[in-house]
Coordinates of C-alpha atoms in Angstrom, one line a residue:
Chain A
M1 CA 115.4 217.1 130.1
T2 CA 117.5 214.8 128.1
I3 CA 118.0 211.4 129.4
A4 CA 121.3 209.9 128.6
P5 CA 121.1 206.5 127.0
K6 CA 122.0 203.6 129.3
T7 CA 125.4 202.2 128.6
T8 CA 125.3 198.6 127.9
R9 CA 126.9 196.8 130.8
K10 CA 129.2 194.1 129.5
L11 CA 128.7 190.8 131.3
S12 CA 131.6 189.0 132.8
M13 CA 132.5 185.7 131.3
K14 CA 130.8 183.9 134.2
E15 CA 127.6 186.0 133.9
R16 CA 127.5 185.5 130.2
Y17 CA 127.9 181.8 130.5
S18 CA 125.2 181.7 133.1
A19 CA 122.8 183.9 131.0
L20 CA 123.3 181.8 127.9
T21 CA 123.0 178.4 129.5
R22 CA 121.1 178.5 132.8
D23 CA 118.6 181.2 131.7
L24 CA 116.9 178.6 129.6
D25 CA 115.9 176.7 132.8
W26 CA 112.7 177.5 134.7
Q27 CA 110.5 176.0 137.3
P28 CA 107.3 174.6 135.8
S29 CA 104.1 176.2 137.1
Y30 CA 101.2 174.4 135.5
V31 CA 102.7 170.9 135.3
S32 CA 104.5 169.0 138.0
E33 CA 108.2 168.3 137.8
E34 CA 107.5 164.6 137.4
E35 CA 105.3 165.3 134.4
M36 CA 107.9 167.5 132.8
F37 CA 110.7 165.1 133.5
P38 CA 109.1 161.6 133.4
L39 CA 112.3 159.6 132.9
T40 CA 114.3 160.4 136.0
T41 CA 112.4 158.5 138.7
F42 CA 111.8 154.9 137.6
E43 CA 115.4 153.7 138.0
G44 CA 115.2 154.3 141.8
I45 CA 117.8 157.0 141.9
T46 CA 117.1 159.8 144.4
I47 CA 118.1 163.4 143.6
H48 CA 117.6 166.1 146.1
D49 CA 119.3 169.1 144.5
W50 CA 120.0 169.2 140.7
S51 CA 121.9 172.4 141.0
K52 CA 124.8 170.6 142.6
W53 CA 125.6 169.0 139.2
E54 CA 128.0 171.4 137.4
D55 CA 128.4 171.4 133.6
P56 CA 132.1 170.5 132.9
F57 CA 131.9 172.0 129.4
R58 CA 131.6 175.6 130.6
L59 CA 131.1 176.8 127.1
T60 CA 128.3 178.8 125.5
V61 CA 127.0 177.5 122.2
D62 CA 128.6 180.3 120.2
A63 CA 132.0 179.7 121.8
Y64 CA 131.5 175.9 121.4
T65 CA 130.7 176.1 117.7
K66 CA 133.5 178.5 117.0
Y67 CA 136.0 176.3 118.8
Q68 CA 134.9 173.1 117.0
A69 CA 134.8 174.8 113.6
E70 CA 138.5 175.7 114.0
K71 CA 139.3 172.1 114.8
D72 CA 137.3 171.0 111.8
K73 CA 139.2 173.3 109.5
R74 CA 142.5 171.8 110.5
L75 CA 141.2 168.3 110.2
Y76 CA 139.7 168.8 106.7
A77 CA 142.9 170.5 105.5
V78 CA 144.8 167.3 106.5
L79 CA 142.2 165.1 104.8
D80 CA 142.4 167.1 101.6
G81 CA 146.2 167.1 101.6
F82 CA 146.4 163.3 102.3
A83 CA 143.9 162.5 99.5
Q84 CA 145.5 164.8 96.9
S85 CA 149.0 163.4 97.7
Q86 CA 147.9 159.8 97.5
G87 CA 148.9 159.5 101.2
H88 CA 147.3 156.0 101.4
L89 CA 150.4 154.7 99.6
S90 CA 152.5 155.7 102.6
L91 CA 150.7 153.5 105.1
T92 CA 152.8 150.7 106.5
D93 CA 150.7 148.1 104.7
A94 CA 147.2 147.6 103.4
Q95 CA 146.6 145.1 106.2
Y96 CA 146.7 148.0 108.7
L97 CA 143.4 149.2 107.3
N98 CA 141.6 146.1 108.8
S99 CA 141.8 147.9 112.1
M100 CA 140.2 151.0 110.6
K101 CA 137.5 148.9 109.0
L102 CA 136.7 147.5 112.4
F103 CA 136.6 151.0 113.8
L104 CA 134.4 152.4 111.1
Q105 CA 131.9 149.5 111.2
G106 CA 131.9 149.1 115.0
I107 CA 132.5 152.5 116.5
A108 CA 131.3 155.2 114.2
P109 CA 127.7 154.2 114.2
N110 CA 127.8 154.1 117.9
E111 CA 129.1 157.7 118.0
Y112 CA 125.8 158.5 116.3
N113 CA 123.9 156.4 118.9
A114 CA 125.7 158.4 121.6
H115 CA 124.6 161.6 119.9
R116 CA 121.0 160.4 120.0
N117 CA 120.9 159.5 123.6
F118 CA 122.8 162.6 124.9
A119 CA 120.2 164.6 122.9
L120 CA 117.5 162.8 124.8
L121 CA 119.2 163.6 128.1
A122 CA 119.5 167.3 127.0
R123 CA 115.7 167.3 127.1
H124 CA 115.0 164.9 130.0
L125 CA 117.4 165.7 132.8
N126 CA 115.9 167.9 135.4
G127 CA 118.9 170.2 136.0
G128 CA 119.9 173.0 133.7
G129 CA 123.6 172.3 134.1
P130 CA 123.5 168.6 133.2
R131 CA 121.0 169.3 130.4
F132 CA 123.4 171.8 128.8
A133 CA 126.3 169.4 129.3
A134 CA 124.4 166.6 127.6
L135 CA 123.6 169.0 124.7
C136 CA 127.3 169.7 124.2
Q137 CA 128.2 166.1 124.4
S138 CA 125.4 165.2 121.9
L139 CA 126.9 167.7 119.5
D140 CA 130.4 166.3 120.1
E141 CA 129.2 162.8 119.3
M142 CA 127.5 163.8 116.1
R143 CA 130.6 165.6 115.0
H144 CA 132.8 162.5 115.9
A145 CA 130.5 160.3 113.8
Q146 CA 130.8 162.7 110.9
T147 CA 134.5 163.3 111.1
E148 CA 135.3 159.6 111.5
I149 CA 133.3 158.8 108.4
H150 CA 134.8 161.6 106.4
T151 CA 138.3 160.7 107.6
L152 CA 138.0 157.1 106.5
A153 CA 136.0 157.8 103.3
N154 CA 139.1 158.4 101.3
Y155 CA 140.2 154.7 101.9
N156 CA 136.9 153.5 100.4
K157 CA 138.1 154.7 97.0
Y158 CA 141.0 152.2 97.0
Y159 CA 140.3 149.4 99.5
S160 CA 137.7 146.8 100.3
G161 CA 135.6 146.5 103.4
F162 CA 134.6 150.2 103.9
H163 CA 131.7 150.5 101.6
S164 CA 128.6 149.3 103.6
F165 CA 129.5 150.0 107.2
P166 CA 126.1 151.2 108.5
H167 CA 124.3 148.3 106.8
Q168 CA 126.9 145.9 108.2
H169 CA 126.7 147.4 111.6
D170 CA 123.1 146.2 111.8
R171 CA 123.7 142.7 110.4
V172 CA 127.1 141.2 110.5
W173 CA 127.8 138.8 113.4
Y174 CA 130.9 140.4 115.0
L175 CA 129.3 143.8 114.8
S176 CA 126.4 142.6 117.0
V177 CA 129.0 142.9 119.8
P178 CA 129.3 146.7 119.7
K179 CA 125.8 147.2 118.5
S180 CA 124.2 145.2 121.3
F181 CA 126.4 146.9 123.8
F182 CA 125.2 150.4 122.8
E183 CA 121.6 149.4 122.4
D184 CA 121.6 147.9 125.9
A185 CA 122.7 151.3 127.1
L186 CA 120.2 153.2 124.8
S187 CA 117.3 151.2 126.2
A188 CA 118.3 151.8 129.8
G189 CA 117.2 154.8 131.8
P190 CA 119.1 158.1 131.8
F191 CA 121.0 157.5 134.9
E192 CA 122.1 154.0 133.8
W193 CA 123.1 155.6 130.5
L194 CA 125.3 158.1 132.4
I195 CA 127.1 155.3 134.3
S196 CA 127.3 153.0 131.3
I197 CA 128.5 155.4 128.6
G198 CA 129.3 158.6 130.4
F199 CA 131.3 156.9 133.1
S200 CA 132.2 153.3 132.4
F201 CA 132.8 153.8 128.7
E202 CA 134.0 157.4 128.5
Y203 CA 136.0 157.5 131.7
L204 CA 136.9 154.0 132.9
L205 CA 137.7 152.4 129.5
T206 CA 138.1 155.1 126.9
N207 CA 141.9 155.2 127.0
L208 CA 141.9 151.5 126.2
L209 CA 139.7 152.3 123.1
F210 CA 140.9 155.5 121.7
V211 CA 144.6 155.5 122.5
P212 CA 145.3 152.2 120.8
F213 CA 143.4 153.1 117.7
M214 CA 144.9 156.6 117.4
S215 CA 148.4 155.6 118.4
G216 CA 148.1 152.7 115.9
A217 CA 147.2 155.3 113.2
S218 CA 150.2 157.4 114.2
F219 CA 152.6 154.4 114.1
N220 CA 151.3 153.2 110.7
G221 CA 151.3 156.4 108.6
D222 CA 147.6 157.1 108.9
L223 CA 147.8 160.9 109.2
P224 CA 144.1 161.5 108.8
T225 CA 143.0 159.2 111.5
M226 CA 145.7 160.5 113.8
T227 CA 144.5 164.1 113.1
F228 CA 140.9 163.0 113.8
G229 CA 142.2 161.5 117.1
F230 CA 143.8 164.8 118.1
S231 CA 140.7 166.7 117.0
A232 CA 138.5 164.5 119.3
Q233 CA 140.9 164.4 122.2
S234 CA 139.9 167.6 123.8
D235 CA 136.2 166.5 123.5
E236 CA 137.0 163.2 125.1
S237 CA 138.6 164.8 128.1
R238 CA 135.4 166.8 128.6
H239 CA 133.4 163.6 128.3
M240 CA 135.6 162.0 130.9
T241 CA 135.0 164.9 133.2
L242 CA 131.2 164.7 132.6
G243 CA 131.3 161.0 133.4
L244 CA 133.2 161.5 136.6
E245 CA 130.9 164.4 137.5
A246 CA 127.9 162.2 136.9
I247 CA 128.9 159.4 139.2
K248 CA 130.0 161.7 142.0
F249 CA 126.8 163.6 141.8
L250 CA 124.7 160.4 142.1
L251 CA 126.8 159.1 145.0
E252 CA 126.6 162.4 146.8
Q253 CA 122.9 163.0 146.4
D254 CA 121.7 160.0 148.5
E255 CA 123.2 156.9 150.2
K256 CA 120.4 154.8 148.6
N257 CA 122.0 155.5 145.2
V258 CA 125.2 153.7 146.1
P259 CA 124.1 150.1 145.7
I260 CA 122.3 151.0 142.4
V261 CA 125.4 152.7 141.0
Q262 CA 127.6 149.8 142.3
H263 CA 125.5 147.3 140.3
W264 CA 125.7 149.4 137.2
L265 CA 129.4 149.6 137.6
N266 CA 129.7 145.8 137.9
K267 CA 127.5 145.4 134.8
W268 CA 129.1 148.1 132.6
F269 CA 132.7 147.4 133.5
W270 CA 132.2 143.8 132.2
R271 CA 130.1 144.8 129.2
G272 CA 132.8 147.4 128.2
Y273 CA 135.7 145.1 128.9
R274 CA 134.2 142.3 126.8
L275 CA 133.7 144.9 123.9
L276 CA 137.3 145.8 124.2
A277 CA 138.3 142.3 123.3
L278 CA 138.0 143.6 119.7
V279 CA 140.5 146.4 120.5
A280 CA 142.8 143.9 122.3
Q281 CA 143.2 141.7 119.2
M282 CA 143.6 144.8 117.0
L283 CA 146.5 146.1 119.1
D284 CA 148.3 142.7 119.1
Y285 CA 147.5 141.4 115.7
M286 CA 146.2 144.0 113.2
L287 CA 148.9 146.7 113.4
P288 CA 151.9 146.0 111.1
R289 CA 154.0 148.4 113.2
K290 CA 153.3 147.8 116.9
V291 CA 152.5 150.5 119.5
M292 CA 152.4 148.4 122.7
S293 CA 150.8 145.1 123.6
W294 CA 147.3 144.8 124.9
K295 CA 148.7 143.6 128.2
E296 CA 150.9 146.7 128.5
A297 CA 147.9 149.0 127.6
F298 CA 145.7 147.2 130.1
E299 CA 148.3 147.5 132.9
L300 CA 148.9 151.2 132.2
Y301 CA 145.4 152.5 131.4
F302 CA 143.4 150.2 133.7
E303 CA 145.4 148.7 136.4
E304 CA 147.6 151.8 137.1
Q305 CA 145.2 154.6 136.3
M306 CA 141.8 153.1 137.3
M307 CA 142.5 150.5 140.0
K308 CA 145.2 152.4 141.8
G309 CA 143.7 155.9 141.1
L310 CA 140.0 156.2 140.4
F311 CA 138.7 153.4 142.6
Q312 CA 140.8 154.6 145.6
D313 CA 138.9 157.9 145.2
L314 CA 135.5 156.2 144.8
A315 CA 136.1 154.1 148.0
F316 CA 135.2 157.3 149.9
Y317 CA 131.7 156.9 148.7
G318 CA 131.5 153.2 149.5
I319 CA 132.1 152.1 145.9
T320 CA 134.3 149.0 145.4
P321 CA 136.1 147.9 142.2
P322 CA 133.7 146.1 139.9
L323 CA 132.9 142.5 140.3
H324 CA 134.9 140.1 138.1
V325 CA 137.7 142.7 137.7
D326 CA 140.1 140.0 138.9
K327 CA 139.1 137.8 135.9
A328 CA 139.8 140.7 133.5
I329 CA 143.2 141.1 135.0
Q330 CA 143.9 137.3 134.5
E331 CA 142.6 137.5 131.0
K332 CA 145.1 140.2 129.9
E333 CA 147.4 137.4 129.0
L334 CA 144.9 135.6 126.8
I335 CA 142.1 137.8 125.5
S336 CA 143.8 139.2 122.4
H337 CA 145.0 135.8 121.2
Q338 CA 141.6 134.2 121.8
T339 CA 139.8 137.0 120.0
Y340 CA 142.0 137.1 116.9
W341 CA 141.8 133.3 116.7
I342 CA 138.1 133.7 116.5
L343 CA 138.2 136.4 113.9
Y344 CA 140.8 134.5 111.9
Q345 CA 138.7 131.4 111.6
F346 CA 135.5 133.3 110.8
S347 CA 136.9 136.1 108.6
H348 CA 135.3 134.4 105.5
A349 CA 132.1 136.0 106.9
A350 CA 133.6 139.3 108.0
A351 CA 134.2 142.7 106.3
F352 CA 137.9 142.5 106.9
T353 CA 140.7 140.1 106.2
T354 CA 143.1 138.1 108.4
S355 CA 146.3 136.2 108.0
V356 CA 148.7 134.0 109.9
P357 CA 151.1 136.3 111.7
S358 CA 154.6 136.4 110.3
D359 CA 157.5 134.7 112.2
E360 CA 158.7 138.1 113.3
H361 CA 155.2 138.9 114.6
L362 CA 155.0 135.6 116.4
D363 CA 158.4 136.3 118.0
W364 CA 157.1 139.7 119.2
L365 CA 154.0 138.1 120.7
Q366 CA 156.2 135.6 122.4
E367 CA 158.3 138.4 124.0
Q368 CA 155.2 140.2 125.1
Y369 CA 153.5 137.2 126.5
P370 CA 156.2 134.7 127.5
D371 CA 154.0 132.7 129.8
S372 CA 150.8 132.4 127.9
F373 CA 151.7 132.7 124.2
P374 CA 153.4 129.3 123.7
A375 CA 150.0 127.6 123.7
F376 CA 148.8 130.0 121.0
R377 CA 152.0 129.7 119.0
A378 CA 151.4 125.9 118.9
L379 CA 148.0 126.7 117.2
W380 CA 149.6 129.0 114.6
D381 CA 152.3 126.3 113.9
K382 CA 149.5 123.8 113.4
E383 CA 147.7 126.2 111.1
K384 CA 150.9 126.7 109.1
R385 CA 151.1 123.0 108.6
N386 CA 147.5 123.0 107.6
I387 CA 148.1 125.7 105.0
E388 CA 151.2 123.8 103.7
N389 CA 148.8 120.9 103.2
G390 CA 146.5 123.0 101.2
G391 CA 143.9 124.0 103.7
R392 CA 143.6 127.5 105.2
H393 CA 141.3 127.1 108.2
F394 CA 137.9 128.7 107.9
I395 CA 135.3 127.2 110.2
R396 CA 132.5 125.6 108.2
G397 CA 129.8 125.9 110.8
L398 CA 128.4 128.5 113.2
P399 CA 129.8 129.1 116.7
M400 CA 128.0 129.1 120.1
L401 CA 127.5 132.7 121.2
C402 CA 127.3 134.3 124.6
Q403 CA 123.8 135.5 125.3
V404 CA 125.1 138.8 126.7
C405 CA 128.3 139.9 125.0
Q406 CA 127.4 137.9 121.8
I407 CA 131.0 137.0 121.2
P408 CA 131.7 133.3 120.2
M409 CA 132.4 131.5 123.4
G410 CA 136.1 131.3 123.0
F411 CA 137.2 132.6 126.4
T412 CA 138.6 130.1 128.9
E413 CA 138.5 129.3 132.5
A414 CA 140.9 131.2 134.7
D415 CA 142.5 128.0 136.0
D416 CA 142.7 126.2 132.7
V417 CA 143.5 128.1 129.5
L418 CA 142.7 125.2 127.3
V419 CA 139.1 124.9 128.5
Q420 CA 136.5 127.3 127.2
A421 CA 134.2 128.5 129.9
Q422 CA 130.6 127.4 129.8
R423 CA 128.0 128.9 132.0
E424 CA 124.2 128.6 131.8
T425 CA 121.1 129.9 133.5
I426 CA 117.5 128.6 133.2
F427 CA 114.9 131.3 133.2
E428 CA 111.2 130.6 132.7
G429 CA 112.0 127.1 131.3
E430 CA 114.6 128.2 128.7
R431 CA 118.3 127.8 128.8
Y432 CA 120.7 130.7 128.2
N433 CA 124.5 130.3 127.7
F434 CA 127.3 132.6 128.7
C435 CA 131.0 132.9 128.2
S436 CA 131.9 134.0 131.7
D437 CA 130.7 134.6 135.3
G438 CA 130.5 138.3 134.3
C439 CA 128.1 137.8 131.5
Q440 CA 126.0 135.4 133.6
Y441 CA 125.8 137.9 136.4
I442 CA 124.5 140.5 134.0
F443 CA 121.8 138.2 132.6
D444 CA 120.7 137.0 136.0
H445 CA 119.9 140.6 137.0
E446 CA 118.0 141.4 133.8
P447 CA 116.8 138.2 132.2
V448 CA 113.8 139.7 130.5
K449 CA 116.0 142.3 128.7
F450 CA 118.7 139.9 127.6
R451 CA 116.5 137.1 126.5
Q452 CA 115.5 139.4 123.6
A453 CA 119.1 139.4 122.4
W454 CA 119.3 139.1 118.6
L455 CA 122.0 136.5 118.4
P456 CA 123.3 136.3 114.8
V457 CA 123.7 132.5 114.9
H458 CA 120.3 131.8 116.2
Q459 CA 118.8 134.2 113.7
I460 CA 120.6 132.6 110.8
Y461 CA 119.1 129.2 111.9
Q462 CA 115.7 130.8 112.0
G463 CA 116.1 131.9 108.4
N464 CA 116.1 135.6 109.2
C465 CA 119.5 136.5 107.5
G466 CA 119.0 136.1 103.8
G467 CA 118.9 132.3 103.7
A468 CA 120.3 129.1 105.1
A469 CA 123.5 128.8 103.1
L470 CA 126.6 130.9 103.7
P471 CA 126.6 132.7 100.3
D472 CA 123.0 133.9 101.1
V473 CA 124.1 135.3 104.4
L474 CA 127.1 137.0 103.0
E475 CA 125.0 138.6 100.3
W476 CA 122.6 139.7 103.0
Y477 CA 125.6 141.2 104.8
H478 CA 126.5 143.1 101.5
L479 CA 129.9 141.6 101.4
E480 CA 131.7 142.0 98.1
P481 CA 134.6 140.0 96.7
G482 CA 137.8 141.1 98.4
D483 CA 136.1 142.3 101.6
N484 CA 136.6 139.1 103.5
G485 CA 138.7 136.0 104.1
E486 CA 142.5 135.6 103.8
Y487 CA 144.6 138.8 103.3
L488 CA 147.4 137.2 101.3
G489 CA 146.2 137.1 97.7
S490 CA 143.2 139.3 98.4
V491 CA 142.2 142.3 96.2
D492 CA 143.7 144.7 98.7
H493 CA 147.0 142.7 98.8
Q494 CA 147.3 142.4 95.1
N495 CA 146.6 146.1 94.6
W496 CA 149.1 147.1 97.3
L497 CA 151.8 145.1 95.7
A498 CA 151.0 146.5 92.2
W499 CA 151.0 150.0 93.5
H500 CA 154.4 149.4 95.1
G501 CA 155.9 147.6 92.2
E502 CA 156.2 144.3 94.1
T503 CA 155.3 140.8 93.0
A504 CA 152.9 138.5 94.9
E505 CA 155.7 136.1 95.8
A506 CA 157.8 138.9 97.3
G507 CA 154.9 140.2 99.2
A508 CA 154.1 136.8 100.6
Q509 CA 157.7 136.3 101.7
A510 CA 157.7 139.7 103.4
Chain B
M1 CA 110.7 118.6 128.9
T2 CA 110.5 121.7 131.2
L3 CA 113.8 122.8 132.6
Q4 CA 114.0 123.8 136.2
D5 CA 114.6 127.6 136.6
T6 CA 117.9 128.4 138.3
I7 CA 117.0 132.0 139.0
T8 CA 113.9 133.8 140.2
A9 CA 112.6 136.8 138.2
P10 CA 114.3 140.0 139.6
E11 CA 112.4 143.2 140.0
I12 CA 112.1 145.2 136.7
H13 CA 112.6 149.0 136.7
S14 CA 110.9 150.4 133.6
I15 CA 108.5 153.1 132.5
G16 CA 105.9 150.6 131.4
T17 CA 105.1 147.0 131.1
Y18 CA 108.3 145.2 130.1
D19 CA 107.8 141.5 129.3
L20 CA 109.2 140.7 125.9
P21 CA 109.8 137.1 124.7
S22 CA 113.0 135.3 123.9
R23 CA 114.3 135.6 120.4
S24 CA 115.8 132.1 120.6
A25 CA 112.9 130.2 122.1
K26 CA 112.5 126.5 121.2
S27 CA 109.1 127.3 119.6
L28 CA 110.9 129.3 116.9
Y29 CA 112.6 126.2 115.6
G30 CA 109.6 123.9 115.2
D31 CA 110.5 120.2 115.8
D32 CA 114.2 121.1 115.8
L33 CA 116.5 122.3 118.6
L34 CA 119.7 124.2 118.8
V35 CA 122.5 122.0 120.2
H36 CA 125.9 123.3 121.1
V37 CA 128.7 120.8 120.5
W38 CA 131.9 121.4 122.5
W39 CA 135.2 119.7 122.1
K40 CA 136.5 120.3 125.6
G41 CA 140.2 121.0 125.9
N42 CA 140.8 121.5 122.1
P43 CA 141.3 125.2 121.3
W44 CA 141.6 124.5 117.6
F45 CA 137.9 125.2 117.4
V46 CA 137.5 128.7 118.8
A47 CA 134.2 127.9 120.5
A48 CA 131.6 125.2 120.7
A49 CA 129.7 124.8 117.5
T50 CA 125.9 125.4 117.3
F51 CA 123.8 123.1 115.1
R52 CA 120.1 123.1 114.3
A53 CA 118.9 119.5 114.4
P54 CA 115.7 117.6 114.8
E55 CA 115.0 116.4 118.3
A56 CA 114.2 113.0 116.8
M57 CA 117.5 112.8 114.9
T58 CA 119.5 109.7 115.9
F59 CA 123.0 110.2 117.2
G60 CA 124.3 108.1 114.3
D61 CA 122.8 110.4 111.8
F62 CA 123.9 113.4 113.8
W63 CA 127.4 112.1 113.9
A64 CA 127.5 111.5 110.1
A65 CA 125.6 114.5 108.8
L66 CA 126.6 117.3 111.2
F67 CA 129.4 116.3 113.6
V68 CA 132.0 114.8 111.2
P69 CA 131.9 117.3 108.4
Y70 CA 132.4 120.1 110.9
H71 CA 135.1 118.5 113.0
E72 CA 137.1 117.2 110.1
E73 CA 138.4 120.7 109.8
D74 CA 140.9 119.7 112.6
P75 CA 143.6 117.8 110.9
D76 CA 144.1 115.7 114.1
F77 CA 140.5 114.5 114.1
D78 CA 140.0 111.0 112.7
A79 CA 136.4 110.2 112.1
R80 CA 137.2 106.6 111.3
K81 CA 137.8 105.9 115.0
G82 CA 134.1 106.7 115.7
W83 CA 132.5 108.4 118.6
D84 CA 133.9 105.9 121.1
Q85 CA 137.2 107.7 120.9
F86 CA 135.7 110.4 123.1
D87 CA 134.0 110.6 126.5
W88 CA 130.6 112.3 126.1
F89 CA 128.7 114.5 128.5
L90 CA 126.2 117.3 128.9
A91 CA 128.0 120.3 130.3
V92 CA 126.1 122.3 133.0
N93 CA 128.3 125.2 134.1
R94 CA 131.5 123.4 135.1
E95 CA 129.9 120.1 135.7
E96 CA 129.9 117.1 133.3
H97 CA 126.9 114.8 133.3
P98 CA 128.0 111.7 131.4
V99 CA 126.1 110.6 128.3
T100 CA 126.5 107.3 126.4
P101 CA 125.7 107.8 122.8
T102 CA 124.4 105.0 120.6
A103 CA 123.6 105.0 116.9
E104 CA 119.9 104.6 117.5
A105 CA 119.4 106.9 120.4
T106 CA 117.8 110.2 119.5
L107 CA 119.1 113.5 120.7
A108 CA 116.1 113.9 122.9
E109 CA 116.7 110.4 124.4
L110 CA 120.2 111.3 125.2
G111 CA 118.9 114.2 127.2
V112 CA 119.8 116.9 124.8
T113 CA 117.4 119.8 125.2
H114 CA 117.2 123.2 123.4
K115 CA 120.6 125.0 123.7
A116 CA 122.2 122.3 125.7
V117 CA 125.9 121.9 125.6
L118 CA 126.8 118.4 124.3
G119 CA 130.5 118.0 125.3
F120 CA 133.1 115.5 124.4
K121 CA 136.7 115.1 125.2
D122 CA 139.6 112.8 124.4
K123 CA 139.5 109.7 126.6
A124 CA 141.8 110.0 129.5

């Protein structure tokens, strides 16, 4: 008797997806679940049923890699074309690249950090669905780090400030802000990571980070960065979905999780918001051709979309808007001006350049911030007089830093915009200083964690940063001539003028 | 001088013992301290300045060696008017605890402790 061979049954898409993702999951038989997943209990989160957490990626690895490879091909074709056609000469101005230096130094290394920790979650979450989602996001984040670096590498051939970004990320004072933000999240448990990065950063605040940078690229002739932005956009939307899925899953699993999640939201909203001070100043001050003001971006992407949308939905679970959100709303009038004023005065120790805004730029700021900008315009007018008298203002000393966000303490009281806020806590006999109620709240809940903060100013005074004198520190930062200080007359400025057949005088007048 | 704690230690959630020391502790600076000097109400300086100074440094020396060279960066500051042109205080959150500097008084005698905020403002 001849037995006909079995025909291969073709799996449906859903079955195939399940077979290629969930079939890697199993129930342990000779170790307990706690031994197999030791990281998901100590934070106090209670999970009753991991299967309720769906994977928003809904892709198999082969489909995922094929899809991403197609996107990479398109991106790298643009990078090649831009490089071969000397596309950098069509940027609005070399000053624009200061925003990209900040992005490369501050964000790209943290994409890699995100890759590392999502890879950890891909091993350590109990559920098969969330583990696979974490694996996909881990791959996304690695790809983003690589494509961001490759996208901006072409500028390193022609412009200052791009050459040592991983080294500088670990050492330079203003980069301790994004570095410490991510390392705070990396050293937390897996659930706090999901709320800090997965939800607060990727969902709550991501539009305030990525849209300004990528729109800024689009408006200023930076085709490669814009293309990278489009390439990452579909990934980001999945990351947002994962973040939202994560918070809803935790809130639905047990009522005891609600106050824990609420505290993490309070903390990470403020941590993320303070980090975005760097984006705020970039949007208002570093883009030669403006996209929108920080205030407009904050109103659209945070007040409209999050306060009037997301938090209304989360109220169903007993979640309220984060503490100190009212302060952030008040600060939308101030934070970009205060942050750029900080960077302007300390750019002699930074891997980017700054300059006094032109009169046209100051007029634009006045239009955008009619109530708050006059006080800052008075500062710029004073600085112009200072320059006319031969003294461009670089601060000769070191600033007081916030113990939590690590930004120089330049943010003011809500009821007095001329008075910088001062807060302090004494813990185990030592004083710690903060820029705001939000940062003090964070410290007061985790003093043992935040007292370890590696504050650049304190470390310089301990002799841990190359030496006691500024040149020693700048050498330790790997700053090279042209990387830092005033833009007008800088290496980048002079090159830009030469490439465009202009004189330094004409450039200065423009 | 031991400072009085303003918070109690909260519960720590961790996978092991978690009790790491401060990276800015007074002991890391020997006989010196870090002092934050804050010109209240003057946004020209983006933030208070942080100096490392001996606890035993007199205010007169502190003024001449550290304070003036830094604050001269503001074109409206006139060092010749001396420190009496300002009201001085130690800032604790939003409170001001008045301080009366004299040339001979040391920072420690003025009540300046590690990471204290020594504030000053234009006389009303």
